[in-house]
mmCIF file of C-alpha atoms and ligand atoms in Angstrom:
data_model
loop_
_atom_site.group_PDB
_atom_site.id
_atom_site.type_symbol
_atom_site.label_atom_id
_atom_site.label_comp_id
_atom_site.label_asym_id
_atom_site.label_seq_id
_atom_site.Cartn_x
_atom_site.Cartn_y
_atom_site.Cartn_z
ATOM 1 C CA UNK A 1 37.133 -3.639 -5.455
ATOM 2 C CA UNK A 2 39.344 -5.081 -2.742
ATOM 3 C CA UNK A 3 41.021 -8.410 -3.459
ATOM 4 C CA UNK A 4 41.012 -9.430 0.183
ATOM 5 C CA UNK A 5 39.047 -12.571 1.006
ATOM 6 C CA UNK A 6 35.685 -11.866 2.601
ATOM 7 C CA UNK A 7 35.509 -12.448 6.350
ATOM 8 C CA UNK A 8 33.050 -15.166 7.315
ATOM 9 C CA UNK A 9 29.722 -13.738 8.509
ATOM 10 C CA UNK A 10 28.568 -14.544 12.044
ATOM 11 C CA UNK A 11 25.234 -13.120 13.242
ATOM 12 C CA UNK A 12 23.939 -14.248 16.629
ATOM 13 C CA UNK A 13 22.361 -12.264 19.485
ATOM 14 C CA UNK A 14 25.814 -12.151 21.141
ATOM 15 C CA UNK A 15 28.180 -11.799 18.225
ATOM 16 C CA UNK A 16 28.084 -10.068 14.871
ATOM 17 C CA UNK A 17 31.202 -10.111 12.723
ATOM 18 C CA UNK A 18 32.504 -10.428 9.198
ATOM 19 C CA UNK A 19 31.000 -9.168 5.966
ATOM 20 C CA UNK A 20 27.259 -9.063 6.446
ATOM 21 C CA UNK A 21 25.284 -10.519 3.550
ATOM 22 C CA UNK A 22 21.709 -9.422 4.229
ATOM 23 C CA UNK A 23 20.208 -11.487 1.398
ATOM 24 C CA UNK A 24 21.739 -14.568 2.901
ATOM 25 C CA UNK A 25 20.449 -13.641 6.374
ATOM 26 C CA UNK A 26 16.908 -13.209 5.076
ATOM 27 C CA UNK A 27 17.103 -16.681 3.602
ATOM 28 C CA UNK A 28 18.815 -18.292 6.598
ATOM 29 C CA UNK A 29 16.467 -16.730 9.152
ATOM 30 C CA UNK A 30 13.373 -17.402 7.025
ATOM 31 C CA UNK A 31 12.074 -13.825 7.328
ATOM 32 C CA UNK A 32 10.191 -11.786 4.719
ATOM 33 C CA UNK A 33 11.821 -9.023 2.749
ATOM 34 C CA UNK A 34 10.565 -5.511 3.525
ATOM 35 C CA UNK A 35 8.101 -4.190 0.941
ATOM 36 C CA UNK A 36 7.414 -0.646 -0.304
ATOM 37 C CA UNK A 37 3.745 -1.176 0.677
ATOM 38 C CA UNK A 38 4.661 -1.676 4.335
ATOM 39 C CA UNK A 39 7.040 1.292 4.294
ATOM 40 C CA UNK A 40 4.336 3.468 2.734
ATOM 41 C CA UNK A 41 1.682 2.312 5.201
ATOM 42 C CA UNK A 42 3.879 3.177 8.167
ATOM 43 C CA UNK A 43 4.647 6.574 6.627
ATOM 44 C CA UNK A 44 0.948 7.168 6.009
ATOM 45 C CA UNK A 45 0.125 6.629 9.673
ATOM 46 C CA UNK A 46 3.113 8.649 10.852
ATOM 47 C CA UNK A 47 2.459 11.550 8.497
ATOM 48 C CA UNK A 48 5.992 11.367 7.070
ATOM 49 C CA UNK A 49 8.514 8.775 5.952
ATOM 50 C CA UNK A 50 11.309 8.296 8.431
ATOM 51 C CA UNK A 51 14.848 8.466 7.097
ATOM 52 C CA UNK A 52 15.342 4.797 7.984
ATOM 53 C CA UNK A 53 12.346 3.812 5.852
ATOM 54 C CA UNK A 54 13.429 5.989 2.940
ATOM 55 C CA UNK A 55 16.866 4.371 2.968
ATOM 56 C CA UNK A 56 15.891 0.723 3.354
ATOM 57 C CA UNK A 57 17.439 0.407 6.828
ATOM 58 C CA UNK A 58 14.596 -1.999 7.661
ATOM 59 C CA UNK A 59 15.463 -4.908 5.445
ATOM 60 C CA UNK A 60 13.028 -7.555 6.602
ATOM 61 C CA UNK A 61 10.103 -8.319 8.854
ATOM 62 C CA UNK A 62 7.602 -10.880 10.022
ATOM 63 C CA UNK A 63 3.879 -10.101 10.030
ATOM 64 C CA UNK A 64 4.302 -6.317 10.130
ATOM 65 C CA UNK A 65 1.448 -5.874 7.652
ATOM 66 C CA UNK A 66 -0.804 -7.916 9.973
ATOM 67 C CA UNK A 67 0.162 -5.689 12.927
ATOM 68 C CA UNK A 68 -0.683 -2.554 10.896
ATOM 69 C CA UNK A 69 -3.994 -4.061 9.764
ATOM 70 C CA UNK A 70 -4.943 -4.794 13.364
ATOM 71 C CA UNK A 71 -4.317 -1.138 14.131
ATOM 72 C CA UNK A 72 -6.403 -0.088 11.135
ATOM 73 C CA UNK A 73 -9.273 -2.241 12.409
ATOM 74 C CA UNK A 74 -9.223 -0.075 15.528
ATOM 75 C CA UNK A 75 -7.480 -2.615 17.756
ATOM 76 C CA UNK A 76 -4.832 -1.625 20.233
ATOM 77 C CA UNK A 77 -1.288 -2.562 19.134
ATOM 78 C CA UNK A 78 1.895 -2.679 21.199
ATOM 79 C CA UNK A 79 5.639 -2.302 20.756
ATOM 80 C CA UNK A 80 8.490 -4.134 22.439
ATOM 81 C CA UNK A 81 12.233 -3.702 22.307
ATOM 82 C CA UNK A 82 15.180 -3.936 24.686
ATOM 83 C CA UNK A 83 18.770 -3.543 25.658
ATOM 84 C CA UNK A 84 21.394 -5.794 27.205
ATOM 85 C CA UNK A 85 22.939 -3.323 29.656
ATOM 86 C CA UNK A 86 26.591 -4.334 29.637
ATOM 87 C CA UNK A 87 28.045 -0.865 29.200
ATOM 88 C CA UNK A 88 27.293 2.506 27.709
ATOM 89 C CA UNK A 89 24.943 2.913 24.777
ATOM 90 C CA UNK A 90 26.481 3.486 21.332
ATOM 91 C CA UNK A 91 25.151 5.042 18.144
ATOM 92 C CA UNK A 92 24.154 1.630 16.738
ATOM 93 C CA UNK A 93 21.637 1.100 19.543
ATOM 94 C CA UNK A 94 20.019 4.416 18.747
ATOM 95 C CA UNK A 95 19.107 3.242 15.233
ATOM 96 C CA UNK A 96 16.165 1.031 16.331
ATOM 97 C CA UNK A 97 15.323 3.261 19.307
ATOM 98 C CA UNK A 98 14.777 6.412 17.239
ATOM 99 C CA UNK A 99 12.598 4.305 14.994
ATOM 100 C CA UNK A 100 10.668 2.961 17.996
ATOM 101 C CA UNK A 101 9.899 6.517 19.117
ATOM 102 C CA UNK A 102 8.627 7.252 15.599
ATOM 103 C CA UNK A 103 6.429 4.132 15.544
ATOM 104 C CA UNK A 104 5.168 4.789 19.047
ATOM 105 C CA UNK A 105 3.928 8.202 18.005
ATOM 106 C CA UNK A 106 2.500 6.997 14.688
ATOM 107 C CA UNK A 107 0.463 4.171 16.221
ATOM 108 C CA UNK A 108 -0.162 5.567 19.721
ATOM 109 C CA UNK A 109 1.345 2.347 21.049
ATOM 110 C CA UNK A 110 2.611 1.451 24.479
ATOM 111 C CA UNK A 111 6.276 0.454 24.427
ATOM 112 C CA UNK A 112 7.601 -2.268 26.707
ATOM 113 C CA UNK A 113 11.343 -1.783 27.023
ATOM 114 C CA UNK A 114 13.277 -4.657 28.569
ATOM 115 C CA UNK A 115 16.666 -4.172 30.257
ATOM 116 C CA UNK A 116 18.224 -7.623 30.283
ATOM 117 C CA UNK A 117 20.703 -7.231 33.115
ATOM 118 C CA UNK A 118 20.268 -10.975 33.761
ATOM 119 C CA UNK A 119 21.272 -11.864 30.185
ATOM 120 C CA UNK A 120 24.411 -9.758 30.282
ATOM 121 C CA UNK A 121 25.409 -11.049 33.707
ATOM 122 C CA UNK A 122 25.045 -14.645 32.511
ATOM 123 C CA UNK A 123 26.840 -14.121 29.207
ATOM 124 C CA UNK A 124 29.699 -11.872 30.261
ATOM 125 C CA UNK A 125 32.381 -13.277 32.549
ATOM 126 C CA UNK A 126 33.714 -9.813 33.360
ATOM 127 C CA UNK A 127 30.414 -8.181 34.387
ATOM 128 C CA UNK A 128 29.059 -8.256 37.949
ATOM 129 C CA UNK A 129 25.330 -8.292 38.555
ATOM 130 C CA UNK A 130 25.472 -4.925 40.305
ATOM 131 C CA UNK A 131 27.237 -3.396 37.311
ATOM 132 C CA UNK A 132 24.625 -4.745 34.898
ATOM 133 C CA UNK A 133 21.779 -3.389 37.042
ATOM 134 C CA UNK A 134 23.407 -0.005 37.285
ATOM 135 C CA UNK A 135 23.912 0.130 33.487
ATOM 136 C CA UNK A 136 20.214 -0.724 33.111
ATOM 137 C CA UNK A 137 19.344 2.575 34.820
ATOM 138 C CA UNK A 138 22.021 4.543 32.970
ATOM 139 C CA UNK A 139 20.930 3.112 29.610
ATOM 140 C CA UNK A 140 17.300 3.959 30.383
ATOM 141 C CA UNK A 141 18.326 7.628 30.182
ATOM 142 C CA UNK A 142 19.351 7.049 26.558
ATOM 143 C CA UNK A 143 16.031 5.405 25.788
ATOM 144 C CA UNK A 144 14.200 8.445 27.143
ATOM 145 C CA UNK A 145 16.523 10.834 25.285
ATOM 146 C CA UNK A 146 15.495 9.112 22.018
ATOM 147 C CA UNK A 147 12.046 10.624 22.469
ATOM 148 C CA UNK A 148 9.929 7.766 23.827
ATOM 149 C CA UNK A 149 6.606 8.931 25.267
ATOM 150 C CA UNK A 150 6.143 9.257 29.040
ATOM 151 C CA UNK A 151 3.199 7.285 30.403
ATOM 152 C CA UNK A 152 3.299 5.005 27.361
ATOM 153 C CA UNK A 153 6.837 3.682 27.800
ATOM 154 C CA UNK A 154 7.348 0.970 30.386
ATOM 155 C CA UNK A 155 11.030 0.361 31.033
ATOM 156 C CA UNK A 156 11.898 -2.547 33.290
ATOM 157 C CA UNK A 157 14.895 -4.495 34.495
ATOM 158 C CA UNK A 158 14.639 -8.277 34.519
ATOM 159 C CA UNK A 159 16.203 -8.500 37.969
ATOM 160 C CA UNK A 160 14.632 -5.469 39.661
ATOM 161 C CA UNK A 161 11.120 -5.977 38.282
ATOM 162 C CA UNK A 162 10.927 -9.753 38.282
ATOM 163 C CA UNK A 163 7.600 -9.743 40.163
ATOM 164 C CA UNK A 164 5.925 -8.440 36.975
ATOM 165 C CA UNK A 165 7.598 -11.031 34.776
ATOM 166 C CA UNK A 166 8.252 -14.342 36.437
ATOM 167 C CA UNK A 167 4.889 -16.039 35.985
ATOM 168 C CA UNK A 168 4.751 -15.396 32.236
ATOM 169 C CA UNK A 169 8.399 -16.425 31.840
ATOM 170 C CA UNK A 170 7.605 -19.723 33.572
ATOM 171 C CA UNK A 171 4.704 -20.405 31.220
ATOM 172 C CA UNK A 172 7.030 -19.741 28.288
ATOM 173 C CA UNK A 173 9.850 -21.856 29.697
ATOM 174 C CA UNK A 174 7.540 -24.849 30.108
ATOM 175 C CA UNK A 175 6.860 -24.861 26.359
ATOM 176 C CA UNK A 176 10.481 -24.656 25.136
ATOM 177 C CA UNK A 177 12.598 -27.792 25.206
ATOM 178 C CA UNK A 178 16.292 -27.915 26.015
ATOM 179 C CA UNK A 179 17.005 -29.337 22.578
ATOM 180 C CA UNK A 180 15.337 -26.292 20.942
ATOM 181 C CA UNK A 181 17.378 -23.924 23.098
ATOM 182 C CA UNK A 182 20.568 -25.793 22.211
ATOM 183 C CA UNK A 183 19.802 -25.818 18.502
ATOM 184 C CA UNK A 184 18.689 -22.188 18.226
ATOM 185 C CA UNK A 185 21.231 -20.568 20.529
ATOM 186 C CA UNK A 186 24.160 -22.923 20.007
ATOM 187 C CA UNK A 187 24.381 -23.736 23.726
ATOM 188 C CA UNK A 188 26.760 -26.476 24.785
ATOM 189 C CA UNK A 189 27.253 -28.633 27.902
ATOM 190 C CA UNK A 190 29.792 -26.206 29.300
ATOM 191 C CA UNK A 191 27.400 -23.218 29.265
ATOM 192 C CA UNK A 192 25.964 -22.142 32.596
ATOM 193 C CA UNK A 193 22.337 -23.155 33.140
ATOM 194 C CA UNK A 194 21.235 -19.523 33.392
ATOM 195 C CA UNK A 195 21.807 -19.198 29.654
ATOM 196 C CA UNK A 196 19.331 -22.012 29.072
ATOM 197 C CA UNK A 197 16.663 -20.205 31.099
ATOM 198 C CA UNK A 198 17.283 -16.697 29.814
ATOM 199 C CA UNK A 199 15.512 -17.008 26.401
ATOM 200 C CA UNK A 200 12.241 -17.453 28.318
ATOM 201 C CA UNK A 201 12.786 -13.934 29.702
ATOM 202 C CA UNK A 202 13.344 -12.308 26.341
ATOM 203 C CA UNK A 203 10.402 -14.223 24.817
ATOM 204 C CA UNK A 204 8.091 -13.422 27.724
ATOM 205 C CA UNK A 205 7.979 -9.679 27.010
ATOM 206 C CA UNK A 206 6.192 -10.373 23.717
ATOM 207 C CA UNK A 207 3.187 -11.311 25.853
ATOM 208 C CA UNK A 208 3.644 -8.905 28.748
ATOM 209 C CA UNK A 209 1.252 -6.209 27.584
ATOM 210 C CA UNK A 210 -1.421 -8.792 26.712
ATOM 211 C CA UNK A 211 -0.989 -10.417 30.086
ATOM 212 C CA UNK A 212 -1.153 -7.145 32.007
ATOM 213 C CA UNK A 213 -4.224 -5.941 30.123
ATOM 214 C CA UNK A 214 -6.001 -9.289 30.105
ATOM 215 C CA UNK A 215 -6.617 -9.299 26.334
ATOM 216 C CA UNK A 216 -4.593 -10.194 23.276
ATOM 217 C CA UNK A 217 -2.615 -7.205 21.968
ATOM 218 C CA UNK A 218 -0.574 -7.584 18.755
ATOM 219 C CA UNK A 219 3.093 -6.938 19.498
ATOM 220 C CA UNK A 220 5.688 -5.588 17.057
ATOM 221 C CA UNK A 221 9.399 -5.748 17.837
ATOM 222 C CA UNK A 222 11.712 -3.274 16.129
ATOM 223 C CA UNK A 223 15.356 -4.357 16.546
ATOM 224 C CA UNK A 224 18.390 -5.169 14.454
ATOM 225 C CA UNK A 225 18.274 -8.615 12.880
ATOM 226 C CA UNK A 226 20.744 -10.140 15.392
ATOM 227 C CA UNK A 227 17.890 -10.665 17.873
ATOM 228 C CA UNK A 228 15.893 -12.832 15.474
ATOM 229 C CA UNK A 229 16.652 -16.261 17.019
ATOM 230 C CA UNK A 230 14.622 -15.305 20.090
ATOM 231 C CA UNK A 231 11.570 -14.543 17.996
ATOM 232 C CA UNK A 232 11.729 -17.818 16.124
ATOM 233 C CA UNK A 233 11.394 -19.682 19.408
ATOM 234 C CA UNK A 234 8.697 -17.304 20.669
ATOM 235 C CA UNK A 235 6.604 -17.539 17.539
ATOM 236 C CA UNK A 236 6.622 -21.336 17.774
ATOM 237 C CA UNK A 237 5.051 -21.333 21.220
ATOM 238 C CA UNK A 238 2.876 -18.177 21.189
ATOM 239 C CA UNK A 239 -0.332 -19.821 20.083
ATOM 240 C CA UNK A 240 0.132 -22.742 22.456
ATOM 241 C CA UNK A 241 -0.048 -20.143 25.227
ATOM 242 C CA UNK A 242 -3.076 -18.405 23.709
ATOM 243 C CA UNK A 243 -1.246 -15.311 22.419
ATOM 244 C CA UNK A 244 -0.660 -13.847 18.958
ATOM 245 C CA UNK A 245 2.697 -14.540 17.355
ATOM 246 C CA UNK A 246 4.847 -11.431 17.817
ATOM 247 C CA UNK A 247 5.642 -9.449 14.655
ATOM 248 C CA UNK A 248 9.122 -8.118 13.897
ATOM 249 C CA UNK A 249 10.736 -5.405 11.848
ATOM 250 C CA UNK A 250 14.480 -5.866 11.403
ATOM 251 C CA UNK A 251 17.127 -3.173 11.016
ATOM 252 C CA UNK A 252 20.489 -3.427 9.344
ATOM 253 C CA UNK A 253 23.586 -2.817 11.457
ATOM 254 C CA UNK A 254 25.329 0.481 11.852
ATOM 255 C CA UNK A 255 28.983 -0.411 11.240
ATOM 256 C CA UNK A 256 31.743 0.210 13.779
ATOM 257 C CA UNK A 257 34.659 2.542 13.168
ATOM 258 C CA UNK A 258 36.839 -0.310 11.887
ATOM 259 C CA UNK A 259 36.357 -2.291 8.688
ATOM 260 C CA UNK A 260 33.620 -4.994 8.743
ATOM 261 C CA UNK A 261 31.084 -5.990 11.393
ATOM 262 C CA UNK A 262 28.686 -3.828 13.380
ATOM 263 C CA UNK A 263 29.232 -1.158 15.980
ATOM 264 C CA UNK A 264 29.515 -3.198 19.133
ATOM 265 C CA UNK A 265 29.923 -2.350 22.801
ATOM 266 C CA UNK A 266 32.118 -5.445 23.129
ATOM 267 C CA UNK A 267 34.661 -3.690 20.870
ATOM 268 C CA UNK A 268 34.654 -0.293 22.593
ATOM 269 C CA UNK A 269 37.569 1.020 20.545
ATOM 270 C CA UNK A 270 35.389 0.850 17.425
ATOM 271 C CA UNK A 271 32.265 2.447 18.893
ATOM 272 C CA UNK A 272 31.002 5.978 19.515
ATOM 273 C CA UNK A 273 29.193 6.062 22.827
ATOM 274 C CA UNK A 274 26.449 8.521 23.696
ATOM 275 C CA UNK A 275 28.461 9.390 26.809
ATOM 276 C CA UNK A 276 31.696 10.142 24.919
ATOM 277 C CA UNK A 277 32.819 13.745 25.302
ATOM 278 C CA UNK A 278 31.837 15.267 21.928
ATOM 279 C CA UNK A 279 35.416 16.251 21.037
ATOM 280 C CA UNK A 280 36.636 12.724 21.765
ATOM 281 C CA UNK A 281 33.890 11.324 19.508
ATOM 282 C CA UNK A 282 34.934 13.769 16.784
ATOM 283 C CA UNK A 283 38.479 12.423 17.022
ATOM 284 C CA UNK A 284 37.168 8.871 16.746
ATOM 285 C CA UNK A 285 35.377 9.826 13.519
ATOM 286 C CA UNK A 286 38.677 11.077 12.111
ATOM 287 C CA UNK A 287 40.066 7.530 12.597
ATOM 288 C CA UNK A 288 37.122 5.730 10.962
ATOM 289 C CA UNK A 289 37.527 3.251 8.124
ATOM 290 C CA UNK A 290 36.510 4.793 4.796
ATOM 291 C CA UNK A 291 36.186 3.659 1.204
ATOM 292 C CA UNK A 292 39.085 5.908 0.226
ATOM 293 C CA UNK A 293 41.979 4.959 -2.048
ATOM 294 C CA UNK A 294 45.553 4.652 -0.819
ATOM 295 C CA UNK A 295 46.666 7.922 -2.475
ATOM 296 C CA UNK A 296 45.046 11.238 -3.345
ATOM 297 C CA UNK A 297 45.878 10.669 -7.029
ATOM 298 C CA UNK A 298 44.107 7.324 -7.082
ATOM 299 C CA UNK A 299 41.125 8.810 -5.291
ATOM 300 C CA UNK A 300 40.898 11.612 -7.848
ATOM 301 C CA UNK A 301 41.239 9.109 -10.742
ATOM 302 C CA UNK A 302 39.164 6.189 -9.533
ATOM 303 C CA UNK A 303 36.842 7.852 -7.015
ATOM 304 C CA UNK A 304 36.038 6.620 -3.507
ATOM 305 C CA UNK A 305 33.796 3.704 -2.530
ATOM 306 C CA UNK A 306 30.835 4.893 -0.448
ATOM 307 C CA UNK A 307 29.413 1.351 -0.535
ATOM 308 C CA UNK A 308 32.117 0.160 1.871
ATOM 309 C CA UNK A 309 32.698 3.458 3.694
ATOM 310 C CA UNK A 310 31.725 3.710 7.366
ATOM 311 C CA UNK A 311 31.785 7.499 7.326
ATOM 312 C CA UNK A 312 29.250 7.443 4.508
ATOM 313 C CA UNK A 313 27.220 4.863 6.465
ATOM 314 C CA UNK A 314 26.954 7.216 9.452
ATOM 315 C CA UNK A 315 25.577 9.958 7.205
ATOM 316 C CA UNK A 316 23.233 7.410 5.661
ATOM 317 C CA UNK A 317 21.834 5.941 8.897
ATOM 318 C CA UNK A 318 21.778 8.952 11.185
ATOM 319 C CA UNK A 319 23.489 12.171 10.251
ATOM 320 C CA UNK A 320 22.143 13.303 6.862
ATOM 321 C CA UNK A 321 18.398 13.711 6.746
ATOM 322 C CA UNK A 322 18.425 15.423 3.348
ATOM 323 C CA UNK A 323 18.212 12.763 0.619
ATOM 324 C CA UNK A 324 19.448 15.117 -2.069
ATOM 325 C CA UNK A 325 22.530 16.099 -0.075
ATOM 326 C CA UNK A 326 23.259 12.418 0.546
ATOM 327 C CA UNK A 327 23.129 11.587 -3.164
ATOM 328 C CA UNK A 328 25.357 14.567 -3.928
ATOM 329 C CA UNK A 329 27.914 13.349 -1.414
ATOM 330 C CA UNK A 330 27.833 9.863 -2.908
ATOM 331 C CA UNK A 331 28.235 11.146 -6.462
ATOM 332 C CA UNK A 332 31.048 13.560 -5.612
ATOM 333 C CA UNK A 333 32.837 10.777 -3.762
ATOM 334 C CA UNK A 334 32.505 8.305 -6.629
ATOM 335 C CA UNK A 335 33.716 10.974 -9.067
ATOM 336 C CA UNK A 336 36.794 11.642 -6.974
ATOM 337 C CA UNK A 337 35.742 15.242 -6.350
ATOM 338 C CA UNK A 338 35.908 15.014 -2.559
ATOM 339 C CA UNK A 339 38.425 13.294 -0.321
ATOM 340 C CA UNK A 340 37.883 11.306 2.859
ATOM 341 C CA UNK A 341 39.318 14.029 5.095
ATOM 342 C CA UNK A 342 36.559 16.359 3.925
ATOM 343 C CA UNK A 343 33.738 13.924 4.759
ATOM 344 C CA UNK A 344 35.322 12.973 8.076
ATOM 345 C CA UNK A 345 35.561 16.610 9.162
ATOM 346 C CA UNK A 346 31.939 17.282 8.248
ATOM 347 C CA UNK A 347 30.777 14.149 10.012
ATOM 348 C CA UNK A 348 32.871 14.907 13.110
ATOM 349 C CA UNK A 349 31.124 18.280 13.402
ATOM 350 C CA UNK A 350 27.682 16.703 13.103
ATOM 351 C CA UNK A 351 28.488 13.959 15.593
ATOM 352 C CA UNK A 352 29.805 16.516 18.073
ATOM 353 C CA UNK A 353 26.729 18.698 17.866
ATOM 354 C CA UNK A 354 24.436 15.659 17.972
ATOM 355 C CA UNK A 355 26.129 14.408 21.129
ATOM 356 C CA UNK A 356 26.029 17.812 22.822
ATOM 357 C CA UNK A 357 22.280 17.939 22.285
ATOM 358 C CA UNK A 358 21.688 14.253 23.132
ATOM 359 C CA UNK A 359 23.688 14.517 26.348
ATOM 360 C CA UNK A 360 21.539 17.430 27.499
ATOM 361 C CA UNK A 361 18.414 15.358 26.883
ATOM 362 C CA UNK A 362 20.038 12.412 28.630
ATOM 363 C CA UNK A 363 20.806 14.438 31.743
ATOM 364 C CA UNK A 364 17.289 15.935 31.759
ATOM 365 C CA UNK A 365 15.962 12.368 31.658
ATOM 366 C CA UNK A 366 17.313 11.708 35.178
ATOM 367 C CA UNK A 367 14.607 13.985 36.541
ATOM 368 C CA UNK A 368 11.758 12.150 34.816
ATOM 369 C CA UNK A 369 13.095 8.568 34.859
ATOM 370 C CA UNK A 370 10.429 7.399 37.294
ATOM 371 C CA UNK A 371 7.615 8.295 34.876
ATOM 372 C CA UNK A 372 9.064 5.771 32.427
ATOM 373 C CA UNK A 373 9.548 2.822 34.756
ATOM 374 C CA UNK A 374 7.060 -0.035 34.761
ATOM 375 C CA UNK A 375 4.284 0.250 37.361
ATOM 376 C CA UNK A 376 2.029 -2.413 38.845
ATOM 377 C CA UNK A 377 -1.188 -3.082 36.908
ATOM 378 C CA UNK A 378 -4.038 -0.979 38.354
HETATM 379 P P1 TYM B 1 21.710 -5.162 22.665
HETATM 380 O O1 TYM B 1 21.959 -4.419 23.934
HETATM 381 O O2 TYM B 1 22.830 -5.975 22.108
HETATM 382 O O3 TYM B 1 21.223 -4.169 21.552
HETATM 383 C C1 TYM B 1 20.155 -3.253 21.777
HETATM 384 C C2 TYM B 1 19.455 -2.980 20.446
HETATM 385 O O4 TYM B 1 20.352 -2.383 19.527
HETATM 386 C C3 TYM B 1 20.413 -3.162 18.329
HETATM 387 N N1 TYM B 1 21.789 -3.005 17.845
HETATM 388 C C4 TYM B 1 22.086 -2.376 16.709
HETATM 389 N N2 TYM B 1 21.311 -1.827 15.759
HETATM 390 C C5 TYM B 1 21.928 -1.261 14.688
HETATM 391 N N3 TYM B 1 23.281 -1.226 14.555
HETATM 392 C C6 TYM B 1 24.097 -1.765 15.483
HETATM 393 N N4 TYM B 1 25.411 -1.713 15.346
HETATM 394 C C7 TYM B 1 23.503 -2.375 16.631
HETATM 395 N N5 TYM B 1 24.000 -3.012 17.730
HETATM 396 C C8 TYM B 1 22.926 -3.378 18.462
HETATM 397 C C9 TYM B 1 20.038 -4.560 18.746
HETATM 398 O O5 TYM B 1 19.523 -5.308 17.677
HETATM 399 C C10 TYM B 1 18.954 -4.253 19.765
HETATM 400 O O6 TYM B 1 17.744 -3.959 19.116
HETATM 401 N N6 TYM B 1 19.197 -9.321 24.054
HETATM 402 C C11 TYM B 1 19.077 -7.897 23.723
HETATM 403 C C12 TYM B 1 18.189 -7.128 24.677
HETATM 404 C C13 TYM B 1 16.728 -7.312 24.372
HETATM 405 C C14 TYM B 1 16.071 -6.942 23.161
HETATM 406 C C15 TYM B 1 14.730 -7.316 23.329
HETATM 407 C C16 TYM B 1 16.536 -6.316 21.998
HETATM 408 C C17 TYM B 1 15.777 -7.867 25.180
HETATM 409 N N7 TYM B 1 14.573 -7.873 24.558
HETATM 410 C C18 TYM B 1 13.813 -7.061 22.314
HETATM 411 C C19 TYM B 1 15.615 -6.079 20.997
HETATM 412 C C20 TYM B 1 14.266 -6.459 21.150
HETATM 413 C C21 TYM B 1 20.427 -7.231 23.642
HETATM 414 O O7 TYM B 1 21.374 -7.640 24.257
HETATM 415 O O8 TYM B 1 20.439 -6.085 22.857
#
């Protein structure tokens, strides 16, 4: 155990830092804990249990069982997720996106994928609107490389595709008061007024598929739990607008390379980007925070601490599909049989080969990007 005081936890859509206490988040956000029944149901429809379900990466949800039941009744169900394109995509973003591709296949669902270039422009002093828009297109390549289905994935940028979005966003905005926006998002008098409007854009997509198809389609949002404040506001107004409340399934955070907090594009030195040259990413892994002891002797005597180790977390979330091998690594680490250098080297190799493969898919995506962009309703 470390004797250092715990860093205070902050989890908002724009900032995640400190020691994350997921139990506390579940309570604070008023969400339901994930259940084995839901995990099993998803696996049943998919034909296998995704690594993230086997490992409890999805810690909580709202109404996911209802969304699955609607599907089982033979009703069409939809998926929605998004990205704030302020820079390159990192490994943390891929966690929910790989899962989205899995869900999309399992439930034959259309996926509405929102690129919030407006949000990032409004929230980031150092980002021009043109930069945000251009990242939206670059980041779309990552979304495609995660294996989303062509024809069923509708990627859109808030600024470039506003004609598809504005009317629904207005209907949403009319139902949300300024005092709600202030309370939920912590806005103050010195914030620009764009930040007050923006939540209507993120909420609106929950209803986009229903609106385009002219019938109510249950919507499930896979994302990390930082996005939850948006859904609280959306759920409050959904029925007033004649739509179903959107369901959510919340992921835990992939940590950054440093101790504490999540992998975050706003701390680029602690993130592995999908565009990093593989060798550079391998070097980053070698600098990652681990649960190792200060000396080899202590490590051999006391064992390492996988529970706080970021290198172990990367195996756990993304880079070790074999459950048995993962348990063996954990046990050998705790018994002091392996040292951090060993795990780092193995992880570096896996990250490098993952990135080589992912970057090929990402480049190939340029050729087919158009098939994935939102089209007018026929
Ligand atoms: P953004 O760009 O901050 O994050 C994109 C997605 O990645 C998740 N995420 C992570 N998941 C696991 N580990 C991490 N370290 C990590 N960091 C980020 C986020 O939860 C998110 O799912 N406002 C949004 C864009 C958006 C959106 C949405 C996201 C619009 N509509 C609907 C999710 C669902 C944003 O800036 O995401």
